[in-house]
Structures are given as structure tokens and as C-alpha cells.
Short mmCIF file of C-alpha atoms in Angstrom, two decimals:
data_model
loop_
_atom_site.label_atom_id
_atom_site.label_comp_id
_atom_site.label_asym_id
_atom_site.label_seq_id
_atom_site.Cartn_x
_atom_site.Cartn_y
_atom_site.Cartn_z
CA UNK U 4 -68.80 -50.36 191.30
CA UNK U 5 -65.23 -50.98 190.28
CA UNK U 6 -62.33 -49.84 192.61
CA UNK U 7 -60.54 -46.77 191.27
CA UNK U 8 -56.85 -47.37 190.25
CA UNK U 9 -54.16 -45.53 192.37
CA UNK U 10 -53.50 -41.98 191.07
CA UNK U 11 -50.49 -42.11 189.06
CA UNK U 12 -50.53 -38.43 187.73
CA UNK U 13 -51.96 -35.04 188.88
CA UNK U 14 -53.80 -32.13 187.32
CA UNK U 15 -54.13 -29.06 189.28
CA UNK U 16 -55.91 -25.65 189.00
CA UNK U 17 -53.92 -22.78 189.81
CA UNK U 18 -55.87 -19.75 191.39
CA UNK U 19 -57.55 -20.88 194.38
CA UNK U 20 -55.66 -24.20 194.80
CA UNK U 21 -51.93 -22.94 194.42
CA UNK U 22 -52.28 -19.22 194.95
CA UNK U 23 -54.88 -16.93 196.11
CA UNK U 24 -54.80 -13.19 194.84
CA UNK U 25 -51.09 -13.64 194.14
CA UNK U 26 -50.00 -15.24 197.41
CA UNK U 27 -48.97 -18.90 197.70
CA UNK U 28 -51.35 -21.30 199.64
CA UNK U 29 -49.58 -22.78 202.26
CA UNK U 30 -48.34 -26.27 201.43
CA UNK U 31 -48.63 -25.56 197.67
CA UNK U 32 -44.70 -25.28 197.35
CA UNK U 33 -44.29 -28.55 199.28
CA UNK U 34 -46.98 -30.41 197.32
CA UNK U 35 -45.29 -29.17 193.90
CA UNK U 36 -41.84 -30.07 195.33
CA UNK U 37 -43.01 -33.60 195.93
CA UNK U 38 -44.55 -33.84 192.67
CA UNK U 39 -41.23 -32.92 190.96
CA UNK U 40 -39.35 -35.44 193.18
CA UNK U 41 -41.63 -38.27 192.62
CA UNK U 42 -41.24 -38.13 188.96
CA UNK U 43 -44.92 -38.44 188.18
CA UNK U 44 -46.44 -36.66 185.48
CA UNK U 45 -48.44 -33.52 186.48
CA UNK U 46 -49.86 -30.45 185.05
CA UNK U 47 -50.70 -27.03 186.36
CA UNK U 48 -54.02 -25.60 184.61
CA UNK U 49 -55.62 -22.33 184.18
CA UNK U 50 -58.40 -21.04 182.16
CA UNK U 51 -56.68 -17.59 181.82
CA UNK U 52 -55.32 -17.26 178.36
CA UNK U 53 -53.44 -13.96 178.83
CA UNK U 54 -50.19 -15.28 179.74
CA UNK U 55 -47.66 -17.92 178.05
CA UNK U 56 -46.67 -20.81 179.92
CA UNK U 57 -43.20 -19.09 180.27
CA UNK U 58 -44.86 -16.10 181.74
CA UNK U 59 -46.61 -18.23 184.12
CA UNK U 60 -43.54 -20.08 184.96
CA UNK U 61 -41.89 -16.93 185.82
CA UNK U 62 -44.72 -15.46 188.00
CA UNK U 63 -44.94 -18.58 189.75
CA UNK U 64 -41.28 -18.45 190.62
CA UNK U 65 -41.36 -15.18 191.99
CA UNK U 66 -43.88 -16.35 194.37
CA UNK U 67 -41.58 -19.24 195.49
CA UNK U 68 -43.39 -22.00 193.56
CA UNK U 69 -41.35 -23.86 190.97
CA UNK U 70 -43.48 -25.15 188.01
CA UNK U 71 -41.42 -26.19 184.83
CA UNK U 72 -42.77 -24.69 181.52
CA UNK U 73 -43.74 -28.08 180.30
CA UNK U 74 -45.85 -28.59 183.32
CA UNK U 75 -48.15 -25.86 182.79
CA UNK U 76 -51.25 -25.99 180.47
CA UNK U 77 -53.61 -22.95 179.60
CA UNK U 78 -56.72 -22.72 177.79
CA UNK U 79 -54.87 -21.00 175.01
CA UNK U 80 -52.65 -23.95 174.47
CA UNK U 81 -55.79 -26.14 174.55
CA UNK U 82 -57.44 -24.06 171.97
CA UNK U 83 -54.31 -24.10 169.72
CA UNK U 84 -54.23 -27.93 170.01
CA UNK U 85 -57.98 -28.12 169.09
CA UNK U 86 -57.32 -25.78 166.03
CA UNK U 87 -54.44 -27.79 164.96
CA UNK U 88 -56.19 -30.95 164.90
CA UNK U 89 -59.29 -29.52 163.31
CA UNK U 90 -57.73 -27.28 160.62
CA UNK U 91 -53.89 -27.67 160.53
CA UNK U 92 -52.30 -24.25 158.98
CA UNK U 93 -55.43 -22.23 159.32
CA UNK U 94 -56.04 -18.50 159.76
CA UNK U 95 -57.72 -16.79 162.61
CA UNK U 96 -58.76 -13.27 163.75
CA UNK U 97 -57.85 -13.20 167.46
CA UNK U 98 -59.02 -11.03 170.37
CA UNK U 99 -56.46 -11.75 173.16
CA UNK U 100 -52.98 -11.27 174.22
CA UNK U 101 -49.65 -12.97 174.00
CA UNK U 102 -50.72 -16.21 175.74
CA UNK U 103 -53.11 -16.84 172.84
CA UNK U 104 -51.28 -15.27 169.87
CA UNK U 105 -48.16 -17.11 170.70
CA UNK U 106 -49.87 -20.35 170.99
CA UNK U 107 -51.54 -19.99 167.58
CA UNK U 108 -48.21 -18.84 166.02
CA UNK U 109 -46.60 -21.74 167.41
CA UNK U 110 -48.83 -24.29 165.49
CA UNK U 111 -48.37 -22.26 162.33
CA UNK U 112 -51.60 -20.19 162.15
CA UNK U 113 -51.85 -17.08 160.32
CA UNK U 114 -53.58 -14.08 162.21
CA UNK U 115 -55.52 -12.06 159.83
CA UNK U 116 -58.82 -10.23 159.62
CA UNK U 117 -59.24 -11.08 155.97
CA UNK U 118 -61.66 -13.93 155.67
CA UNK U 119 -60.19 -16.00 158.55
CA UNK U 120 -61.37 -19.63 159.12
CA UNK U 121 -61.89 -18.77 162.90
CA UNK U 122 -62.61 -15.80 165.07
CA UNK U 123 -60.69 -16.70 168.33
CA UNK U 124 -61.69 -14.82 171.57
CA UNK U 125 -59.53 -15.06 174.76
CA UNK U 126 -58.90 -12.95 177.69
CA UNK U 127 -57.49 -9.43 177.51
CA UNK U 128 -57.05 -6.48 179.87
CA UNK U 129 -58.64 -4.05 177.27
CA UNK U 130 -61.50 -5.23 175.30
CA UNK U 131 -62.21 -3.22 172.19
CA UNK U 132 -65.44 -2.16 170.81
CA UNK U 133 -63.93 -2.02 167.39
CA UNK U 134 -62.35 -5.44 167.70
CA UNK U 135 -65.71 -7.11 168.86
CA UNK U 136 -67.59 -5.39 166.24
CA UNK U 137 -65.01 -6.79 163.51
CA UNK U 138 -65.51 -10.17 164.95
CA UNK U 139 -69.43 -10.05 164.77
CA UNK U 140 -69.10 -9.14 161.04
CA UNK U 141 -66.50 -11.72 160.52
CA UNK U 142 -68.58 -14.52 162.07
CA UNK U 143 -71.68 -13.40 160.09
CA UNK U 144 -69.64 -13.78 157.03
CA UNK U 145 -68.76 -17.48 157.78
CA UNK U 146 -65.88 -17.44 160.35
CA UNK U 147 -66.28 -20.14 163.04
CA UNK U 148 -66.49 -18.81 166.37
CA UNK U 149 -64.08 -20.17 169.00
CA UNK U 150 -63.66 -18.96 172.62
CA UNK U 151 -60.80 -20.19 175.05
CA UNK U 152 -63.12 -20.29 178.28
CA UNK U 153 -66.45 -19.70 179.47
CA UNK U 154 -65.56 -17.76 182.52
CA UNK U 155 -67.97 -14.75 182.95
CA UNK U 156 -65.91 -12.86 185.36
CA UNK U 157 -62.30 -12.66 186.54
CA UNK U 158 -60.61 -11.34 189.64
CA UNK U 159 -58.94 -8.25 190.32
CA UNK U 160 -57.79 -6.25 193.19
CA UNK U 161 -60.77 -3.61 192.78
CA UNK U 162 -63.43 -6.44 192.34
CA UNK U 163 -64.79 -8.80 189.56
CA UNK U 164 -63.82 -7.97 185.61
CA UNK U 165 -65.75 -9.11 182.60
CA UNK U 166 -64.10 -12.05 181.36
CA UNK U 167 -64.13 -14.07 177.92
CA UNK U 168 -67.52 -15.84 178.62
CA UNK U 169 -69.18 -12.51 179.02
CA UNK U 170 -67.65 -10.94 175.82
CA UNK U 171 -68.57 -14.26 174.10
CA UNK U 172 -72.12 -13.63 175.23
CA UNK U 173 -72.18 -10.26 173.44
CA UNK U 174 -70.60 -11.53 170.41
CA UNK U 175 -73.30 -14.42 170.33
CA UNK U 176 -76.09 -11.95 170.64
CA UNK U 177 -74.84 -9.72 168.01
CA UNK U 178 -73.87 -12.52 165.52
CA UNK U 179 -76.40 -15.24 166.17
CA UNK U 180 -73.66 -17.79 166.53
CA UNK U 181 -72.44 -19.51 169.87
CA UNK U 182 -68.88 -20.18 170.26
CA UNK U 183 -67.22 -23.46 171.07
CA UNK U 184 -65.31 -23.24 174.25
CA UNK U 185 -62.06 -25.03 174.46
CA UNK U 186 -61.28 -24.52 178.19
CA UNK U 187 -62.69 -25.82 181.37
CA UNK U 188 -65.45 -27.26 181.99
CA UNK U 189 -64.93 -28.86 178.48
CA UNK U 190 -63.18 -32.13 179.16
CA UNK U 191 -61.25 -31.42 176.02
CA UNK U 192 -58.69 -29.40 178.03
CA UNK U 193 -58.19 -32.29 180.17
CA UNK U 194 -57.70 -34.82 177.49
CA UNK U 195 -55.39 -32.71 175.55
CA UNK U 196 -53.55 -31.92 178.77
CA UNK U 197 -53.31 -35.60 179.73
CA UNK U 198 -52.24 -36.43 176.18
CA UNK U 199 -49.18 -33.95 176.46
CA UNK U 200 -47.78 -35.67 179.74
CA UNK U 201 -48.57 -39.09 178.42
CA UNK U 202 -51.04 -39.76 181.29
CA UNK U 203 -54.30 -41.57 181.48
CA UNK U 204 -57.73 -40.47 183.00
CA UNK U 205 -58.31 -43.81 184.83
CA UNK U 206 -54.86 -43.38 186.83
CA UNK U 207 -55.33 -39.39 187.08
CA UNK U 208 -56.82 -36.93 189.29
CA UNK U 209 -57.83 -33.30 188.97
CA UNK U 210 -57.73 -30.85 191.87
CA UNK U 211 -59.76 -27.77 191.86
CA UNK U 212 -61.61 -25.15 193.80
CA UNK U 213 -64.68 -24.61 191.49
CA UNK U 214 -67.28 -27.16 191.11
CA UNK U 215 -68.70 -25.89 188.04
CA UNK U 216 -65.37 -25.74 186.05
CA UNK U 217 -62.61 -28.05 187.76
CA UNK U 218 -64.61 -30.71 189.28
CA UNK U 219 -67.17 -30.90 186.30
CA UNK U 220 -64.36 -31.19 183.70
CA UNK U 221 -62.38 -33.59 185.69
CA UNK U 222 -65.32 -35.84 186.20
CA UNK U 223 -66.54 -35.70 182.57
CA UNK U 224 -62.82 -36.60 181.59
CA UNK U 225 -63.17 -39.86 183.89
CA UNK U 226 -60.88 -38.77 186.43
CA UNK U 227 -60.97 -38.69 190.28
CA UNK U 228 -61.74 -35.20 191.57
CA UNK U 229 -60.52 -33.51 194.67
CA UNK U 230 -62.26 -30.10 195.60
CA UNK U 231 -60.24 -27.92 197.77
CA UNK U 232 -62.06 -25.11 200.10
CA UNK U 233 -59.34 -22.41 199.63
CA UNK U 234 -60.89 -21.02 196.70
CA UNK U 235 -64.74 -20.04 195.36
CA UNK U 236 -66.50 -23.10 196.56
CA UNK U 237 -67.64 -23.62 200.29
CA UNK U 238 -68.45 -26.88 201.69
CA UNK U 239 -72.08 -25.51 201.83
CA UNK U 240 -72.08 -24.85 197.97
CA UNK U 241 -71.53 -28.63 197.29
CA UNK U 242 -75.04 -29.80 197.67
CA UNK U 243 -76.21 -27.02 195.06
CA UNK U 244 -74.90 -29.30 192.26
CA UNK U 245 -76.13 -32.36 190.83
CA UNK U 246 -72.79 -33.93 190.91
CA UNK U 247 -70.10 -34.24 193.63
CA UNK U 248 -66.42 -34.33 193.75
CA UNK U 249 -64.75 -37.80 194.54
CA UNK U 250 -63.13 -36.00 197.69
CA UNK U 251 -63.24 -32.64 199.54
CA UNK U 252 -60.30 -31.41 201.40
CA UNK U 253 -59.41 -28.17 203.27
CA UNK U 254 -56.45 -27.37 201.10
CA UNK U 255 -53.64 -28.57 198.97
CA UNK U 256 -51.60 -29.33 202.05
CA UNK U 257 -53.98 -32.16 202.77
CA UNK U 258 -52.88 -33.94 199.45
CA UNK U 259 -49.06 -33.88 200.03
CA UNK U 260 -49.06 -37.32 201.51
CA UNK U 261 -50.89 -38.79 198.60
CA UNK U 262 -48.22 -38.04 196.21
#
């Protein structure tokens, strides 16, 4: 088997890798600082489509983590890039928040509920029955169904919340149409992200805390993968999957010396 080339660029998940329940994970600030000092291309990724990259930059900075706006890549940005490639200047009916609507506006999309090219479903704090009903009817009338990410639940202080994947399942059942998911584990999110920073998969690594999204997407995009044990996946969970990460480490702090 050919020996892997040295890692020249890094992609890392956010929740469970850099922060946990709004608190930075020890070593995350040092890892990010070293990345910035090295001048190597890097991206912080998230499947959460609620926030814009500017929002996330500000939120992370308040936690003591300095990530430039241009180094943040969300499922909303990946979705917008995909739609811009597929149908430039199109129209969409959107269920989502500023992270998604801003990304679509920025590529010149018109948001409308009148015969849209696409129904685009993202994360929102308040899923509306009326909005879901409209989405079902538009899809049945011919709109193509896109979803930012397949996550079925999201975290909150009170416990798990239904996320875009769960709402997509409801709309799929009612409309008879499955969505195309643009976020992880679709390697599209990795490839579009790599393209934005001019990086190549053969010399890139993906850091994540989930086997079913981060590791799977990184592997399918041709990157080395690092699983950290500070998030949702334990060491005992790894053997339940038919694939393995390239490396398993306790936390992001263990990767500082690799940058």
C-alpha cells in the first residue's frame, strides 16, 4: 500500500472537537493558533446551517478561539456552492435561518414560494407545520428537494432536539421524494471545502468526533482521518462500524505537534 503524503492542510469538525457544550476543549486554542502561525490551509467545518460564518467567528472568539471567517465552512455554504454549480441564478423555497438564507442570497438565488426550482431544508430553532406543508406541496409539484445535512438530532441544554434529518424524513414520507444531502457525510462538503482553500485530499486530514459523519466523509473524500474521543464516539464504538479512522487520539491537544 502506498505511503501517505505528509499532511499539508487540515479540516476539523467544531462541536466535539474544538468545543463541547459551548466550552472550548483543552488544547483547541493552541491547535488553532499553531495552524494560523504555520500558514497552512485549514477549515473548521460544521453541519449546523443556522449561523453564518461571521456569526460562528464571533461566537468562537467569545470562547477564546480565533478562527478567521474565511476558515469556516458550513453545510449551508456547501449547499449554496452545490446549487450554484447545478443551477446558477435559480430559485428556492427555504426552511432555515440566516446561515442558509444568506448563503443562498450571496450566490444570487431568489427565495420564493412560487414555483421554485428547489425546496431547501436546513436547521431552524422553530420548525413550522405550515412551512413543512408548503414544502411537501411544492415538491409534489416538481421542486427538487435539497437538505443541508442528515443529522437526526441536535444538542441542547435540555437534551436532544429534532434536527434537519428528522424533518427531512417527515417531508420525504409525505411527498414521496428523498432529498439530496449536501453536508457530512457527503464527501461533497469536504471537496467543496478543500477547493475553497486550494487544498488537495491526498495531503489533507479530517479531524472529527463522529464515525458516521466526520470519519466517513473524510475517508470517502480520500483524506487521512483522525477520530478524537472528546465528542460522541467512544473507543468501544469504533468496532461497530465497517470502516476505521486512520488514527484515534484522545483529544485535539494530541495533534498540536503534528501541525
